[in-house]
Amino acid sequence: MLLNYVKEGFSFFIKSVPIAFIIFMFITCLKWIIKRKLEFKPITMFCEFAWILNVYAILRITGIIGMDFRVTEVLNGHIHYSIKPFEDGLSAAMVLNLLLFAPFGFFTPIVFKKMQSKWLFNLIIAVLFSGSIEFLQIFSGRYAQIDDILMNTLGSLLGYALYVLSLKLKSQFKPQKSSIHNN
């Protein structure tokens, strides 16, 4: 079952590449129009594309993109939610939520440079993004759970921790300037 979810999620990512690329190109053109110059930094551009791809895939996988929003669900009191954390224990879906949001936490500080050393802002963005997804699911009759918000946020923090670790590893492997003194 877990393997089927992973295959399905990977399929969503693959199918999302063309649309994410179009969004990336649109944003890149907007930045060029605003700044009047285009900086070609392949690694930064790849990270921006990866972030857009991840966000788009998250919105597709969670059903936000393509969802049939019905206000009548809420007005008629058909709200399905759970605010009890881990009521059913740890499930495969929870682990997948963690894995789905790890790239979000990794790429967010790369894309938004002012957030690189501010883990609290990354936490807030993860909670707001995940909470928004769960809130919007209420309007489709889907089940909103605090577990999803917790695991998505934890996944994002895991991604941010991997980002910080990658910076430390990068700084360790930077060539040191030699200070040879000629006597």
PDB file of C-alpha atoms in Angstrom:
ATOM      1  CA  MET A   1       0.000   0.000   0.000  1.00  0.00           C
ATOM      2  CA  LEU A   2       2.763   2.435   0.935  1.00  0.00           C
ATOM      3  CA  LEU A   3       4.579   1.607  -2.299  1.00  0.00           C
ATOM      4  CA  ASN A   4       1.428   2.400  -4.288  1.00  0.00           C
ATOM      5  CA  TYR A   5       1.185   5.815  -2.620  1.00  0.00           C
ATOM      6  CA  VAL A   6       4.850   6.499  -3.391  1.00  0.00           C
ATOM      7  CA  LYS A   7       4.330   5.498  -7.045  1.00  0.00           C
ATOM      8  CA  GLU A   8       1.243   7.676  -7.290  1.00  0.00           C
ATOM      9  CA  GLY A   9       3.034  10.625  -5.686  1.00  0.00           C
ATOM     10  CA  PHE A  10       6.001  10.205  -8.017  1.00  0.00           C
ATOM     11  CA  SER A  11       3.571  10.129 -10.940  1.00  0.00           C
ATOM     12  CA  PHE A  12       2.060  13.430  -9.734  1.00  0.00           C
ATOM     13  CA  PHE A  13       5.561  14.950  -9.637  1.00  0.00           C
ATOM     14  CA  ILE A  14       6.381  13.773 -13.167  1.00  0.00           C
ATOM     15  CA  LYS A  15       3.068  15.019 -14.536  1.00  0.00           C
ATOM     16  CA  SER A  16       3.586  18.347 -12.758  1.00  0.00           C
ATOM     17  CA  VAL A  17       6.946  19.110 -14.415  1.00  0.00           C
ATOM     18  CA  PRO A  18       5.582  20.843 -17.566  1.00  0.00           C
ATOM     19  CA  ILE A  19       3.172  23.089 -15.650  1.00  0.00           C
ATOM     20  CA  ALA A  20       5.801  23.872 -13.008  1.00  0.00           C
ATOM     21  CA  PHE A  21       8.214  24.779 -15.820  1.00  0.00           C
ATOM     22  CA  ILE A  22       5.667  27.153 -17.352  1.00  0.00           C
ATOM     23  CA  ILE A  23       5.103  28.784 -13.955  1.00  0.00           C
ATOM     24  CA  PHE A  24       8.884  29.014 -13.440  1.00  0.00           C
ATOM     25  CA  MET A  25       9.370  30.668 -16.847  1.00  0.00           C
ATOM     26  CA  PHE A  26       6.532  33.106 -16.151  1.00  0.00           C
ATOM     27  CA  ILE A  27       8.068  34.116 -12.811  1.00  0.00           C
ATOM     28  CA  THR A  28      11.522  34.376 -14.382  1.00  0.00           C
ATOM     29  CA  CYS A  29      10.122  36.694 -17.074  1.00  0.00           C
ATOM     30  CA  LEU A  30       8.397  38.805 -14.421  1.00  0.00           C
ATOM     31  CA  LYS A  31      11.667  39.129 -12.513  1.00  0.00           C
ATOM     32  CA  TRP A  32      13.401  40.177 -15.731  1.00  0.00           C
ATOM     33  CA  ILE A  33      10.716  42.782 -16.461  1.00  0.00           C
ATOM     34  CA  ILE A  34      10.936  44.193 -12.930  1.00  0.00           C
ATOM     35  CA  LYS A  35      14.725  44.132 -12.547  1.00  0.00           C
ATOM     36  CA  ARG A  36      15.592  44.700 -16.217  1.00  0.00           C
ATOM     37  CA  LYS A  37      18.347  42.134 -15.938  1.00  0.00           C
ATOM     38  CA  LEU A  38      18.435  38.379 -15.795  1.00  0.00           C
ATOM     39  CA  GLU A  39      20.994  36.706 -13.608  1.00  0.00           C
ATOM     40  CA  PHE A  40      21.842  33.261 -14.890  1.00  0.00           C
ATOM     41  CA  LYS A  41      22.635  31.217 -11.808  1.00  0.00           C
ATOM     42  CA  PRO A  42      21.911  27.597 -12.751  1.00  0.00           C
ATOM     43  CA  ILE A  43      21.846  26.174  -9.220  1.00  0.00           C
ATOM     44  CA  THR A  44      19.597  28.947  -7.908  1.00  0.00           C
ATOM     45  CA  MET A  45      17.319  28.612 -10.923  1.00  0.00           C
ATOM     46  CA  PHE A  46      17.133  24.843 -10.451  1.00  0.00           C
ATOM     47  CA  CYS A  47      16.204  25.337  -6.783  1.00  0.00           C
ATOM     48  CA  GLU A  48      13.513  27.861  -7.709  1.00  0.00           C
ATOM     49  CA  PHE A  49      12.091  25.404 -10.239  1.00  0.00           C
ATOM     50  CA  ALA A  50      12.255  22.554  -7.702  1.00  0.00           C
ATOM     51  CA  TRP A  51      10.412  24.681  -5.130  1.00  0.00           C
ATOM     52  CA  ILE A  52       7.672  25.573  -7.624  1.00  0.00           C
ATOM     53  CA  LEU A  53       7.417  21.920  -8.671  1.00  0.00           C
ATOM     54  CA  ASN A  54       7.136  20.827  -5.039  1.00  0.00           C
ATOM     55  CA  VAL A  55       4.452  23.389  -4.171  1.00  0.00           C
ATOM     56  CA  TYR A  56       2.459  22.569  -7.306  1.00  0.00           C
ATOM     57  CA  ALA A  57       2.753  18.821  -6.662  1.00  0.00           C
ATOM     58  CA  ILE A  58       1.695  19.275  -3.027  1.00  0.00           C
ATOM     59  CA  LEU A  59      -1.389  21.176  -4.174  1.00  0.00           C
ATOM     60  CA  ARG A  60      -2.212  18.445  -6.713  1.00  0.00           C
ATOM     61  CA  ILE A  61      -1.548  15.524  -4.364  1.00  0.00           C
ATOM     62  CA  THR A  62      -3.642  17.070  -1.593  1.00  0.00           C
ATOM     63  CA  GLY A  63      -6.421  17.733  -4.095  1.00  0.00           C
ATOM     64  CA  ILE A  64      -6.417  21.513  -3.764  1.00  0.00           C
ATOM     65  CA  ILE A  65      -5.796  21.882  -7.503  1.00  0.00           C
ATOM     66  CA  GLY A  66      -8.818  20.364  -9.178  1.00  0.00           C
ATOM     67  CA  MET A  67     -10.921  20.302  -6.022  1.00  0.00           C
ATOM     68  CA  ASP A  68     -14.651  20.920  -6.206  1.00  0.00           C
ATOM     69  CA  PHE A  69     -15.086  23.604  -3.540  1.00  0.00           C
ATOM     70  CA  ARG A  70     -18.571  23.707  -2.058  1.00  0.00           C
ATOM     71  CA  VAL A  71     -19.472  26.334   0.498  1.00  0.00           C
ATOM     72  CA  THR A  72     -22.676  24.397   1.113  1.00  0.00           C
ATOM     73  CA  GLU A  73     -20.580  21.689   2.819  1.00  0.00           C
ATOM     74  CA  VAL A  74     -19.681  24.171   5.534  1.00  0.00           C
ATOM     75  CA  LEU A  75     -23.059  25.939   5.638  1.00  0.00           C
ATOM     76  CA  ASN A  76     -24.856  22.604   6.069  1.00  0.00           C
ATOM     77  CA  GLY A  77     -22.516  21.610   8.871  1.00  0.00           C
ATOM     78  CA  HIS A  78     -20.813  18.827   6.913  1.00  0.00           C
ATOM     79  CA  ILE A  79     -17.387  19.581   8.322  1.00  0.00           C
ATOM     80  CA  HIS A  80     -15.117  16.613   8.887  1.00  0.00           C
ATOM     81  CA  TYR A  81     -12.096  17.263  11.052  1.00  0.00           C
ATOM     82  CA  SER A  82      -9.980  15.825  13.822  1.00  0.00           C
ATOM     83  CA  ILE A  83      -8.030  17.906  16.306  1.00  0.00           C
ATOM     84  CA  LYS A  84      -6.790  14.929  18.324  1.00  0.00           C
ATOM     85  CA  PRO A  85      -3.151  14.386  17.424  1.00  0.00           C
ATOM     86  CA  PHE A  86      -2.217  10.838  16.415  1.00  0.00           C
ATOM     87  CA  GLU A  87      -5.652   9.491  17.282  1.00  0.00           C
ATOM     88  CA  ASP A  88      -5.097   6.431  15.080  1.00  0.00           C
ATOM     89  CA  GLY A  89      -1.364   6.158  15.696  1.00  0.00           C
ATOM     90  CA  LEU A  90       1.338   6.689  13.088  1.00  0.00           C
ATOM     91  CA  SER A  91       0.182   5.760   9.599  1.00  0.00           C
ATOM     92  CA  ALA A  92       1.880   5.438   6.233  1.00  0.00           C
ATOM     93  CA  ALA A  93       0.022   8.563   5.075  1.00  0.00           C
ATOM     94  CA  MET A  94       1.633  10.537   7.894  1.00  0.00           C
ATOM     95  CA  VAL A  95       5.098   9.413   6.863  1.00  0.00           C
ATOM     96  CA  LEU A  96       4.294  10.343   3.258  1.00  0.00           C
ATOM     97  CA  ASN A  97       3.176  13.810   4.414  1.00  0.00           C
ATOM     98  CA  LEU A  98       6.517  14.203   6.138  1.00  0.00           C
ATOM     99  CA  LEU A  99       8.384  13.188   2.969  1.00  0.00           C
ATOM    100  CA  LEU A 100       6.209  15.383   0.751  1.00  0.00           C
ATOM    101  CA  PHE A 101       6.977  18.527   2.733  1.00  0.00           C
ATOM    102  CA  ALA A 102      10.720  17.911   3.271  1.00  0.00           C
ATOM    103  CA  PRO A 103      11.651  19.425  -0.137  1.00  0.00           C
ATOM    104  CA  PHE A 104       9.441  22.426   0.700  1.00  0.00           C
ATOM    105  CA  GLY A 105      11.487  23.046   3.849  1.00  0.00           C
ATOM    106  CA  PHE A 106      14.761  22.479   2.015  1.00  0.00           C
ATOM    107  CA  PHE A 107      14.127  24.772  -0.959  1.00  0.00           C
ATOM    108  CA  THR A 108      12.219  27.596   0.783  1.00  0.00           C
ATOM    109  CA  PRO A 109      15.320  29.241   2.346  1.00  0.00           C
ATOM    110  CA  ILE A 110      17.165  28.935  -0.974  1.00  0.00           C
ATOM    111  CA  VAL A 111      14.370  30.623  -2.909  1.00  0.00           C
ATOM    112  CA  PHE A 112      13.650  33.243  -0.248  1.00  0.00           C
ATOM    113  CA  LYS A 113      17.145  34.287   0.770  1.00  0.00           C
ATOM    114  CA  LYS A 114      16.022  36.497   3.667  1.00  0.00           C
ATOM    115  CA  MET A 115      14.773  33.352   5.403  1.00  0.00           C
ATOM    116  CA  GLN A 116      18.015  31.403   5.229  1.00  0.00           C
ATOM    117  CA  SER A 117      18.941  31.812   8.869  1.00  0.00           C
ATOM    118  CA  LYS A 118      15.452  32.198  10.293  1.00  0.00           C
ATOM    119  CA  TRP A 119      14.120  28.756  11.158  1.00  0.00           C
ATOM    120  CA  LEU A 120      11.123  30.298  12.939  1.00  0.00           C
ATOM    121  CA  PHE A 121       9.918  31.968   9.724  1.00  0.00           C
ATOM    122  CA  ASN A 122      10.283  28.656   7.929  1.00  0.00           C
ATOM    123  CA  LEU A 123       8.215  27.025  10.654  1.00  0.00           C
ATOM    124  CA  ILE A 124       5.506  29.687  10.374  1.00  0.00           C
ATOM    125  CA  ILE A 125       5.350  29.365   6.588  1.00  0.00           C
ATOM    126  CA  ALA A 126       5.083  25.571   6.851  1.00  0.00           C
ATOM    127  CA  VAL A 127       2.263  25.806   9.413  1.00  0.00           C
ATOM    128  CA  LEU A 128       0.396  28.425   7.360  1.00  0.00           C
ATOM    129  CA  PHE A 129       0.785  26.510   4.079  1.00  0.00           C
ATOM    130  CA  SER A 130      -0.224  23.192   5.603  1.00  0.00           C
ATOM    131  CA  GLY A 131      -3.018  24.751   7.651  1.00  0.00           C
ATOM    132  CA  SER A 132      -4.385  26.449   4.539  1.00  0.00           C
ATOM    133  CA  ILE A 133      -4.484  23.124   2.716  1.00  0.00           C
ATOM    134  CA  GLU A 134      -6.341  21.458   5.574  1.00  0.00           C
ATOM    135  CA  PHE A 135      -8.746  24.397   5.872  1.00  0.00           C
ATOM    136  CA  LEU A 136      -9.533  24.329   2.145  1.00  0.00           C
ATOM    137  CA  GLN A 137     -10.185  20.584   2.291  1.00  0.00           C
ATOM    138  CA  ILE A 138     -13.138  21.308   4.583  1.00  0.00           C
ATOM    139  CA  PHE A 139     -14.905  22.983   1.645  1.00  0.00           C
ATOM    140  CA  SER A 140     -14.829  19.786  -0.386  1.00  0.00           C
ATOM    141  CA  GLY A 141     -16.190  17.475   2.244  1.00  0.00           C
ATOM    142  CA  ARG A 142     -12.753  15.973   2.825  1.00  0.00           C
ATOM    143  CA  TYR A 143     -11.370  15.172   6.227  1.00  0.00           C
ATOM    144  CA  ALA A 144      -9.070  17.802   7.778  1.00  0.00           C
ATOM    145  CA  GLN A 145      -6.685  16.552  10.445  1.00  0.00           C
ATOM    146  CA  ILE A 146      -4.278  18.142  12.865  1.00  0.00           C
ATOM    147  CA  ASP A 147      -2.020  15.134  12.191  1.00  0.00           C
ATOM    148  CA  ASP A 148      -1.512  16.330   8.620  1.00  0.00           C
ATOM    149  CA  ILE A 149      -0.545  19.812   9.765  1.00  0.00           C
ATOM    150  CA  LEU A 150       1.876  18.391  12.343  1.00  0.00           C
ATOM    151  CA  MET A 151       3.517  15.926   9.936  1.00  0.00           C
ATOM    152  CA  ASN A 152       3.688  18.444   7.083  1.00  0.00           C
ATOM    153  CA  THR A 153       5.325  20.969   9.403  1.00  0.00           C
ATOM    154  CA  LEU A 154       7.695  18.362  10.782  1.00  0.00           C
ATOM    155  CA  GLY A 155       8.604  17.385   7.223  1.00  0.00           C
ATOM    156  CA  SER A 156       9.289  21.005   6.365  1.00  0.00           C
ATOM    157  CA  LEU A 157      11.483  21.386   9.454  1.00  0.00           C
ATOM    158  CA  LEU A 158      13.318  18.206   8.467  1.00  0.00           C
ATOM    159  CA  GLY A 159      13.936  19.728   5.041  1.00  0.00           C
ATOM    160  CA  TYR A 160      15.174  22.955   6.638  1.00  0.00           C
ATOM    161  CA  ALA A 161      17.516  20.935   8.892  1.00  0.00           C
ATOM    162  CA  LEU A 162      18.896  19.201   5.788  1.00  0.00           C
ATOM    163  CA  TYR A 163      19.408  22.629   4.216  1.00  0.00           C
ATOM    164  CA  VAL A 164      21.369  23.833   7.269  1.00  0.00           C
ATOM    165  CA  LEU A 165      23.382  20.593   7.282  1.00  0.00           C
ATOM    166  CA  SER A 166      24.175  21.018   3.582  1.00  0.00           C
ATOM    167  CA  LEU A 167      25.481  24.534   4.281  1.00  0.00           C
ATOM    168  CA  LYS A 168      27.748  23.200   7.025  1.00  0.00           C
ATOM    169  CA  LEU A 169      29.039  20.423   4.777  1.00  0.00           C
ATOM    170  CA  LYS A 170      29.579  22.909   1.951  1.00  0.00           C
ATOM    171  CA  SER A 171      31.612  25.192   4.221  1.00  0.00           C
ATOM    172  CA  GLN A 172      33.746  22.251   5.402  1.00  0.00           C
ATOM    173  CA  PHE A 173      34.623  21.248   1.871  1.00  0.00           C
ATOM    174  CA  LYS A 174      35.399  24.739   0.625  1.00  0.00           C
ATOM    175  CA  PRO A 175      39.051  25.038  -0.302  1.00  0.00           C
ATOM    176  CA  GLN A 176      40.896  26.895   2.401  1.00  0.00           C
ATOM    177  CA  LYS A 177      43.062  29.821   1.318  1.00  0.00           C
ATOM    178  CA  SER A 178      46.631  28.985   1.907  1.00  0.00           C
ATOM    179  CA  SER A 179      48.713  31.479   3.801  1.00  0.00           C
ATOM    180  CA  ILE A 180      52.236  30.679   2.743  1.00  0.00           C
ATOM    181  CA  HIS A 181      54.738  33.192   3.983  1.00  0.00           C
ATOM    182  CA  ASN A 182      57.927  33.656   2.078  1.00  0.00           C
ATOM    183  CA  ASN A 183      60.888  34.328   4.319  1.00  0.00           C
TER     184      ASN A 183
END
